[in-house]
Amino acid sequence: MSSELRYTANTQLEHLHARYTGTGHADLSKYEWLTHQHRDTLASIVGHPTLASYLAIAENEAIGRIKFEMTERMLQPCGPPPRKDDD
């Protein structure tokens, strides 16, 4: 019985990872996880007009300018990636 439960849990997890790319996996680094979080947040701001309006009012900018800046920030939301140590 437990093997069946493990099998269904693994297939559900695989389905989740295939459907939502930002859910991560065991080999995901902290930088990659944080980048996914920032990109999801920025995409949500660009995709929801009320959030973009709220930020535009708070920053005293045009809504189009806010959307443009958020889209530009999606390229490297957390700065350049860290160097990988090749031992």
PDB file of N, CA, C and O in Angstrom, residues 22 27-28 32-33 36 41 58 62 83:
ATOM      1  N   GLY A  22       8.207  27.193 -12.001  1.00  0.00           N
ATOM      2  CA  GLY A  22       8.837  27.845 -10.867  1.00  0.00           C
ATOM      3  C   GLY A  22       8.741  27.090  -9.563  1.00  0.00           C
ATOM      4  O   GLY A  22       9.114  27.613  -8.518  1.00  0.00           O
ATOM      5  N   ASP A  27      17.738  20.128  -6.855  1.00  0.00           N
ATOM      6  CA  ASP A  27      19.035  20.706  -7.225  1.00  0.00           C
ATOM      7  C   ASP A  27      18.967  22.212  -7.474  1.00  0.00           C
ATOM      8  O   ASP A  27      19.917  22.798  -7.975  1.00  0.00           O
ATOM      9  N   LEU A  28      17.871  22.849  -7.132  1.00  0.00           N
ATOM     10  CA  LEU A  28      17.695  24.276  -7.358  1.00  0.00           C
ATOM     11  C   LEU A  28      18.518  25.074  -6.351  1.00  0.00           C
ATOM     12  O   LEU A  28      18.446  24.829  -5.150  1.00  0.00           O
ATOM     13  N   GLU A  32      18.612  30.687  -7.974  1.00  0.00           N
ATOM     14  CA  GLU A  32      17.576  30.345  -8.946  1.00  0.00           C
ATOM     15  C   GLU A  32      16.188  30.437  -8.328  1.00  0.00           C
ATOM     16  O   GLU A  32      15.251  30.933  -8.955  1.00  0.00           O
ATOM     17  N   TRP A  33      16.037  29.978  -7.086  1.00  0.00           N
ATOM     18  CA  TRP A  33      14.747  30.046  -6.413  1.00  0.00           C
ATOM     19  C   TRP A  33      14.320  31.496  -6.226  1.00  0.00           C
ATOM     20  O   TRP A  33      13.178  31.857  -6.478  1.00  0.00           O
ATOM     21  N   HIS A  36      13.209  33.034  -9.515  1.00  0.00           N
ATOM     22  CA  HIS A  36      11.839  32.630  -9.859  1.00  0.00           C
ATOM     23  C   HIS A  36      10.813  33.439  -9.071  1.00  0.00           C
ATOM     24  O   HIS A  36       9.804  33.883  -9.623  1.00  0.00           O
ATOM     25  N   THR A  41       6.636  37.639  -9.109  1.00  0.00           N
ATOM     26  CA  THR A  41       6.069  38.856  -8.536  1.00  0.00           C
ATOM     27  C   THR A  41       5.971  39.956  -9.588  1.00  0.00           C
ATOM     28  O   THR A  41       4.937  40.630  -9.717  1.00  0.00           O
ATOM     29  N   ALA A  58       1.826  55.212  -6.159  1.00  0.00           N
ATOM     30  CA  ALA A  58       2.807  55.280  -5.072  1.00  0.00           C
ATOM     31  C   ALA A  58       4.121  55.910  -5.519  1.00  0.00           C
ATOM     32  O   ALA A  58       4.763  56.639  -4.754  1.00  0.00           O
ATOM     33  N   ALA A  62       3.751  57.047 -14.605  1.00  0.00           N
ATOM     34  CA  ALA A  62       2.693  56.556 -15.483  1.00  0.00           C
ATOM     35  C   ALA A  62       2.623  55.026 -15.393  1.00  0.00           C
ATOM     36  O   ALA A  62       3.622  54.362 -15.115  1.00  0.00           O
ATOM     37  N   ARG A  83      29.152  33.191  -9.297  1.00  0.00           N
ATOM     38  CA  ARG A  83      30.124  32.313  -9.964  1.00  0.00           C
ATOM     39  C   ARG A  83      30.003  30.906  -9.405  1.00  0.00           C
ATOM     40  O   ARG A  83      29.813  30.712  -8.223  1.00  0.00           O
TER      41      ARG A  83
END
